Short mmCIF file of N, CA and C in Angstrom, two decimals:
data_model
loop_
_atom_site.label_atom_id
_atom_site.label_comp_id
_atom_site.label_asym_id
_atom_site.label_seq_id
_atom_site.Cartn_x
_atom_site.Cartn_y
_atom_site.Cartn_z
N UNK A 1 -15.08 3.50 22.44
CA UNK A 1 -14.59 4.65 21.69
C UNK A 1 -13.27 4.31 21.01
N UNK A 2 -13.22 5.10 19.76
CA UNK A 2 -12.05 4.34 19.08
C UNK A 2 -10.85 5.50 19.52
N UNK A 3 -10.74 6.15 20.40
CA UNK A 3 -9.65 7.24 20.84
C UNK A 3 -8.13 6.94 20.45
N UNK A 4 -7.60 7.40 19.69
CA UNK A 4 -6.13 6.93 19.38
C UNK A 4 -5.89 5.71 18.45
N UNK A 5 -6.71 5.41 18.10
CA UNK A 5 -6.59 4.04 16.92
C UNK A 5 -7.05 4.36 15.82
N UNK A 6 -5.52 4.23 14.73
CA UNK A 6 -5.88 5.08 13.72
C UNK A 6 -5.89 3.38 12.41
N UNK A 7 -6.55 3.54 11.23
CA UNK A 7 -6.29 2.04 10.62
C UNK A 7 -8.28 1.53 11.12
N UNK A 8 -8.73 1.18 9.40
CA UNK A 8 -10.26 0.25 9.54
C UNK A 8 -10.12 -1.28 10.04
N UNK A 9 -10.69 -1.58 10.39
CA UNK A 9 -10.74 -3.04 10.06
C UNK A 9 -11.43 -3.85 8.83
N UNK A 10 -12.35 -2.88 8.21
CA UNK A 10 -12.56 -3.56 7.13
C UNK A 10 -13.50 -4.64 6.99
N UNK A 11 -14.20 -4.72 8.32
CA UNK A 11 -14.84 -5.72 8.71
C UNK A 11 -14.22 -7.11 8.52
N UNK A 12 -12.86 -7.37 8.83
CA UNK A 12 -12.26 -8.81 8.71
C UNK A 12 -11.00 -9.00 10.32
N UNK A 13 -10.74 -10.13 10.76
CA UNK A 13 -10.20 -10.56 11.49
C UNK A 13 -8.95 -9.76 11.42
N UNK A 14 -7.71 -9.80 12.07
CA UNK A 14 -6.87 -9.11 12.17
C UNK A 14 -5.55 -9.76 11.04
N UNK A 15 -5.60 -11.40 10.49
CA UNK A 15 -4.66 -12.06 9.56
C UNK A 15 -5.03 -11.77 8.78
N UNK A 16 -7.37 -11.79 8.38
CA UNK A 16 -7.74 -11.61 7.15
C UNK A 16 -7.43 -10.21 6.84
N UNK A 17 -7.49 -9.13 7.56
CA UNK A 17 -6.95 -8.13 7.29
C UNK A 17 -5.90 -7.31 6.77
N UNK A 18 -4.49 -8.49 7.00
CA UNK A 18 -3.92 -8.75 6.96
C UNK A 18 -2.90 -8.90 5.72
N UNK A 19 -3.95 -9.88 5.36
CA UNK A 19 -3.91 -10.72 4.03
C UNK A 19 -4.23 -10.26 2.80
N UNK A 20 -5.62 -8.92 3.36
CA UNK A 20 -5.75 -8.31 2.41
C UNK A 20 -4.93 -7.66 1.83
N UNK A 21 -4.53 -6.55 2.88
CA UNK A 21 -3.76 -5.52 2.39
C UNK A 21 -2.55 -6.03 1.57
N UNK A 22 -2.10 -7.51 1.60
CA UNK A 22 -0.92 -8.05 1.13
C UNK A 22 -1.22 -7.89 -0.15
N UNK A 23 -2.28 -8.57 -0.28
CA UNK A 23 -3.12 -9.41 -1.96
C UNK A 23 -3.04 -7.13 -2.45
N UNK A 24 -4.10 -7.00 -2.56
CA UNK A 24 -3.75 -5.45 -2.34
C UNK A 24 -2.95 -4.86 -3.07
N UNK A 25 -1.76 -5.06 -2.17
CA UNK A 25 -0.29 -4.18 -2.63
C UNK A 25 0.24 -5.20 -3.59
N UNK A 26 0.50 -6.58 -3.60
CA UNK A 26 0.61 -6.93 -4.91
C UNK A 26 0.17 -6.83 -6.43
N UNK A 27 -1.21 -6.63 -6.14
CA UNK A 27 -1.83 -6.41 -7.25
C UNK A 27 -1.06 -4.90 -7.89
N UNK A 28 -1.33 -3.82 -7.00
CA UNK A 28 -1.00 -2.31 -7.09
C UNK A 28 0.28 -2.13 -7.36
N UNK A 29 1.53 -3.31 -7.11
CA UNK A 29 2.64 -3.27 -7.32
C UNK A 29 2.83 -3.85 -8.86
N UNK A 30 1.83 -5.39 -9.48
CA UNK A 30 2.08 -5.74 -10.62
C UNK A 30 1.48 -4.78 -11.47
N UNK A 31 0.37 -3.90 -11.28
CA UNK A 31 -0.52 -3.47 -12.25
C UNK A 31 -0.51 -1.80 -12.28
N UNK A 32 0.25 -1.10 -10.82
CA UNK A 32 0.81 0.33 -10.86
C UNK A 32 -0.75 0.84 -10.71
N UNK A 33 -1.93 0.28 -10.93
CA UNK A 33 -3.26 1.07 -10.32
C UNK A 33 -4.23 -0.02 -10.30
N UNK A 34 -5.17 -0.22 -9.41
CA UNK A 34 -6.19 -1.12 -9.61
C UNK A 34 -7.68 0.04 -9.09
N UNK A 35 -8.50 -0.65 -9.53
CA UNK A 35 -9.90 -0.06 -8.82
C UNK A 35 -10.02 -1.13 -7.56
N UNK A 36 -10.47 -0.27 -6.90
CA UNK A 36 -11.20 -1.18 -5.44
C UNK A 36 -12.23 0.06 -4.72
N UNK A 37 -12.70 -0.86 -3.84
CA UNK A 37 -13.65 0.36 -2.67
C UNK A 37 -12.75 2.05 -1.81
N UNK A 38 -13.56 2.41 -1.57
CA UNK A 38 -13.08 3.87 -1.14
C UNK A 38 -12.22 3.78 -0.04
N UNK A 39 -12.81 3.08 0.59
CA UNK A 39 -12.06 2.65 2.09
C UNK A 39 -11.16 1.58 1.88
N UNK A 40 -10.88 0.49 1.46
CA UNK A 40 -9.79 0.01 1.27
C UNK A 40 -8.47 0.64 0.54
N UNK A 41 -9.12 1.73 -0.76
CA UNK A 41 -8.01 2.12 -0.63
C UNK A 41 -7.28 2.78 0.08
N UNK A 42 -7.62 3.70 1.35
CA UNK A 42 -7.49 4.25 2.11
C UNK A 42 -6.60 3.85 2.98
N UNK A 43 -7.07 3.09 3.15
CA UNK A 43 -6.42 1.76 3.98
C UNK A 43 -5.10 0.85 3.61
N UNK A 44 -4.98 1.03 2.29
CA UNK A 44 -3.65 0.40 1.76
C UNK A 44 -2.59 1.40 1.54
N UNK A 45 -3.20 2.90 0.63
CA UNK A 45 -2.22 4.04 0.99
C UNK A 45 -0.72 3.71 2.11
N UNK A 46 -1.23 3.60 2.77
CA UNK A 46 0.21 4.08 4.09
C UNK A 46 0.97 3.01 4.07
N UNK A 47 0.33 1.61 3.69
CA UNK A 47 0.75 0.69 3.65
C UNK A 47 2.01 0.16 2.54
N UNK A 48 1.09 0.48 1.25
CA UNK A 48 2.32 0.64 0.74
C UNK A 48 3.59 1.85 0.50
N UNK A 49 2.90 3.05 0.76
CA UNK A 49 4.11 3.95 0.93
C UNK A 49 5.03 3.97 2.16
N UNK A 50 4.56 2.79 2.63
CA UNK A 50 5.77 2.11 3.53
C UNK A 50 6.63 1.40 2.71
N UNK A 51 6.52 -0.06 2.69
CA UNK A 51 7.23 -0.21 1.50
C UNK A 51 7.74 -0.04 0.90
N UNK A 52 7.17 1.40 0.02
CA UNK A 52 8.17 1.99 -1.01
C UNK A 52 9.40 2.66 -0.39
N UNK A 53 8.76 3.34 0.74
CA UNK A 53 9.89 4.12 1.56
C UNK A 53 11.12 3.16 1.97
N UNK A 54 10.74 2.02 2.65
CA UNK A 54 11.93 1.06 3.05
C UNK A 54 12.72 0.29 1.61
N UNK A 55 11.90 0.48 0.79
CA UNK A 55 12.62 -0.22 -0.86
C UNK A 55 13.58 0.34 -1.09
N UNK A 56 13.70 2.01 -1.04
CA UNK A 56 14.60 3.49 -1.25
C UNK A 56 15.53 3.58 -0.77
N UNK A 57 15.50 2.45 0.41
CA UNK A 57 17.13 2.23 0.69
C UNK A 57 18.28 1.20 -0.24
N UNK A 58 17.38 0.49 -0.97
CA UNK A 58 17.92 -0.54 -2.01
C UNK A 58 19.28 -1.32 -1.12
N UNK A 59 18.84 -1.38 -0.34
CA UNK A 59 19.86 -2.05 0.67
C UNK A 59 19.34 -3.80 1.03
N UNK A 60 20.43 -4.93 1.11
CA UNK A 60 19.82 -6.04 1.27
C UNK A 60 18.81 -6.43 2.61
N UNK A 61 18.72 -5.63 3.75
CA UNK A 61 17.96 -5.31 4.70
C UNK A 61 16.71 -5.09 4.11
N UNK A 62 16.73 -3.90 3.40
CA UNK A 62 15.69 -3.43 2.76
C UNK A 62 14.77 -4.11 1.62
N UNK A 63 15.69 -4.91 0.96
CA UNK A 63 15.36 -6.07 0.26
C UNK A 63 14.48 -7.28 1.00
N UNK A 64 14.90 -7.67 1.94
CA UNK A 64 14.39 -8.67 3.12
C UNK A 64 13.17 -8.31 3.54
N UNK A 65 13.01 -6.86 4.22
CA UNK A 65 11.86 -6.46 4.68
C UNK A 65 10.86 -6.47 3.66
N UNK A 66 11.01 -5.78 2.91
CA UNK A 66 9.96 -5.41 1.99
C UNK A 66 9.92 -6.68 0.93
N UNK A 67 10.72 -8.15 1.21
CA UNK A 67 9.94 -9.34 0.50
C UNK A 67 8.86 -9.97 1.55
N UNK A 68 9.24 -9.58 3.31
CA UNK A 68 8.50 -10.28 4.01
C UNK A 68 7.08 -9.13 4.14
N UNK A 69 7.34 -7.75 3.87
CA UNK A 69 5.98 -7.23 4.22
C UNK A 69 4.62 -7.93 2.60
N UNK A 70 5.68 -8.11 1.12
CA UNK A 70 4.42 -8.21 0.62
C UNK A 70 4.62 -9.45 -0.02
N UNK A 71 5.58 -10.43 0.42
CA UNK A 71 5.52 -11.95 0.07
C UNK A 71 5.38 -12.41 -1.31
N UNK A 72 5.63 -11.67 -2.08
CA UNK A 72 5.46 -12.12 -3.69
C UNK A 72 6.61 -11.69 -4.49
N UNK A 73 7.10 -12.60 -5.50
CA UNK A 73 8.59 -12.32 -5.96
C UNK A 73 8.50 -11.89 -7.05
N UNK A 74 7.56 -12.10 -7.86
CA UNK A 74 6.64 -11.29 -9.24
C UNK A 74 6.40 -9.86 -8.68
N UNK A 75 5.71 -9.19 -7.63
CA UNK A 75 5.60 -7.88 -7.02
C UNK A 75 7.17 -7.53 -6.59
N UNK A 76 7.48 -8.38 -6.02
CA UNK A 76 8.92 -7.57 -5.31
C UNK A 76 10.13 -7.54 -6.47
N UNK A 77 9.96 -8.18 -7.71
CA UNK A 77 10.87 -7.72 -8.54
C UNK A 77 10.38 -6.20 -8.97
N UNK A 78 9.07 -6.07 -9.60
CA UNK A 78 8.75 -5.10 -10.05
C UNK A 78 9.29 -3.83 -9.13
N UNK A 79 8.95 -3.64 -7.67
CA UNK A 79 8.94 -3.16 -7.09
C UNK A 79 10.15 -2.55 -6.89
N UNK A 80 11.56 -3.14 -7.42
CA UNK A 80 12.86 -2.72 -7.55
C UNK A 80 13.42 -2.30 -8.90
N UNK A 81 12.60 -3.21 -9.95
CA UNK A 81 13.07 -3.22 -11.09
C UNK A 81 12.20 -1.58 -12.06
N UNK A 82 11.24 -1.40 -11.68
CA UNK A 82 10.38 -0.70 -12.19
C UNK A 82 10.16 0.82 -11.59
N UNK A 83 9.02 0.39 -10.60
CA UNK A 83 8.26 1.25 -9.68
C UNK A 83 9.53 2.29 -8.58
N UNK A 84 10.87 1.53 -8.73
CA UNK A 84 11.82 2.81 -8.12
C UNK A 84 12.16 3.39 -8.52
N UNK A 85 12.49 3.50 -9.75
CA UNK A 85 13.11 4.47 -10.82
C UNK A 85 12.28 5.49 -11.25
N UNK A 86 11.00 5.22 -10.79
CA UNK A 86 9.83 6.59 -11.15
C UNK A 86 9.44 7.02 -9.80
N UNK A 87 9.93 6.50 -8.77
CA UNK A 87 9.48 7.36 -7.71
C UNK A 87 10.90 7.95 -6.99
N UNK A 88 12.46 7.67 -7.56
CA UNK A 88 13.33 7.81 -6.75
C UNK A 88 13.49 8.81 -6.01
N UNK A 89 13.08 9.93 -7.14
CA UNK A 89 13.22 11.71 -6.71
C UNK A 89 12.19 11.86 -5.65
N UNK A 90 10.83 11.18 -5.73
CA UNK A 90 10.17 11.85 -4.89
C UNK A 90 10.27 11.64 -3.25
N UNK A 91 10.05 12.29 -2.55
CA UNK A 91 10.15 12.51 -1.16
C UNK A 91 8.99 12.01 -0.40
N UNK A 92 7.74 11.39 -0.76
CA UNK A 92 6.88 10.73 -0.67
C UNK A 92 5.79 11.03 -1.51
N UNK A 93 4.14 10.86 -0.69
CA UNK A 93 3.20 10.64 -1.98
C UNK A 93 3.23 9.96 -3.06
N UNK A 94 3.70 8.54 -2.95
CA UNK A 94 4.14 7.73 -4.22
C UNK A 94 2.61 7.05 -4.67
N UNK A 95 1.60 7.25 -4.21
CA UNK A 95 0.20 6.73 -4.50
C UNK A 95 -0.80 7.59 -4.75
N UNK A 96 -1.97 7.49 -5.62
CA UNK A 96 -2.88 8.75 -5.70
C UNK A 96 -4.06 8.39 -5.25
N UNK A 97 -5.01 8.76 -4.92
CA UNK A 97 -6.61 7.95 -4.60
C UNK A 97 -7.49 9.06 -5.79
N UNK A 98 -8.15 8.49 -6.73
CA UNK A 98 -9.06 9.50 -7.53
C UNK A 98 -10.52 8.33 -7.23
N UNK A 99 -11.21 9.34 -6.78
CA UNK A 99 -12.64 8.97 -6.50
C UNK A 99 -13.42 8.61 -7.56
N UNK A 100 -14.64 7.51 -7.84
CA UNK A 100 -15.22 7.48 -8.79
C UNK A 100 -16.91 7.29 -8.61
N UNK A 101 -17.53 7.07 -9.22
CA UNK A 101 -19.17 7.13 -9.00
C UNK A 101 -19.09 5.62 -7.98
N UNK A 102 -20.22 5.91 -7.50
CA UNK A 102 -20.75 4.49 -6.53
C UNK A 102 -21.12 3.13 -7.39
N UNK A 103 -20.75 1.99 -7.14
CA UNK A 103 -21.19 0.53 -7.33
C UNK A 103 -22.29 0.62 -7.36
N UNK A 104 -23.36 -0.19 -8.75
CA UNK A 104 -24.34 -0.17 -9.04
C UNK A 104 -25.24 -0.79 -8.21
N UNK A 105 -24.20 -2.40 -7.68
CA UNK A 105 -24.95 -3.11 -7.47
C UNK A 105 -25.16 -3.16 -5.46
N UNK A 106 -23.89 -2.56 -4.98
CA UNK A 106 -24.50 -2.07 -3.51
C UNK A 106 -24.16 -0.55 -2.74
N UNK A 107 -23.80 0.11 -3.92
CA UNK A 107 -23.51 1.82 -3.31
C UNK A 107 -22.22 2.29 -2.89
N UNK A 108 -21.37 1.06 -3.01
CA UNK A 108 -20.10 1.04 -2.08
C UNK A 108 -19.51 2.48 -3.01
N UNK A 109 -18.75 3.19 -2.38
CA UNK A 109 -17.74 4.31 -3.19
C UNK A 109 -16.82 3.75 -3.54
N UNK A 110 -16.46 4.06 -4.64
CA UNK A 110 -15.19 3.57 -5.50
C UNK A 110 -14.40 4.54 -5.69
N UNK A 111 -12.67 3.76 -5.75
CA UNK A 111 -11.87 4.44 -5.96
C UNK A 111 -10.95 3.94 -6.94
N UNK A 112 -9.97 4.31 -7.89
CA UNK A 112 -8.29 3.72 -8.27
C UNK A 112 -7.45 4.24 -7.34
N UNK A 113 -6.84 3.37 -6.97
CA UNK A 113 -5.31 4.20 -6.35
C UNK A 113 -4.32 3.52 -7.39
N UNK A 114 -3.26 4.25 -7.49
CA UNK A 114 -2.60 4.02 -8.49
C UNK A 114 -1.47 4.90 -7.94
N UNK A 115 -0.50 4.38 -8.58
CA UNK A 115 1.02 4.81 -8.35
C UNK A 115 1.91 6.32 -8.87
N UNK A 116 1.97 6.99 -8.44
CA UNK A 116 2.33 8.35 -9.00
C UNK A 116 3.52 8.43 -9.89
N UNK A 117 3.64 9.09 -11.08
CA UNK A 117 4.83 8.90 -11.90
C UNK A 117 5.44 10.16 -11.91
#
């Protein structure tokens, strides 16, 4: 029983899992929305409005963390240079999930998540 364990696995190991969500939030950080599956985006949501939340301190701590949570210096510029200045005011919800028709080719549900302005 999954009692108290909140978070998919995604059907991948716990690094590949990992790894995803990294690849993921970079993309969503260079490109401000990508399409992917229903459940992954789901799954990245919290993830990066972590992130964003610890970015909001613009503090060199905060700087540190949030280069080691998403490891890319192309994403983590944006992520200071860009993507804070449109979310500064807000108090969270910095991501949207809009649902879209199912994948032709195996049914999967699709989603964009994309960055709230």
């Amino acid at each position: 029983m999954r009692h108290h364990k909140k978070g998919k696995k995604l059907g991948r190991e716990r690094n590949q899992r990992k790894a995803l969500l990294k690849a993921l939030a970079v993309a969503l950080l260079n490109n401000k929305a990508i399409k992917t599956t229903e459940t992954k985006a789901k799954a990245l949501r919290p993830f990066v409005e972590k992130v964003i939340t610890t970015a909001k301190k613009n503090d060199l701590s905060a700087k540190r963390l949030t280069a080691a949570a998403i490891g890319n210096g192309k994403a983590h510029e944006n992520l200071f240079k860009v993507i804070l200045p449109m979310v500064v005011d807000r108090k969270g919800g910095y991501t949207r999930i809009i649902k879209l028709p199912r994948r032709l080719t195996d049914g999967s549900p699709m989603a964009i998540i994309e960055i709230v302005q």
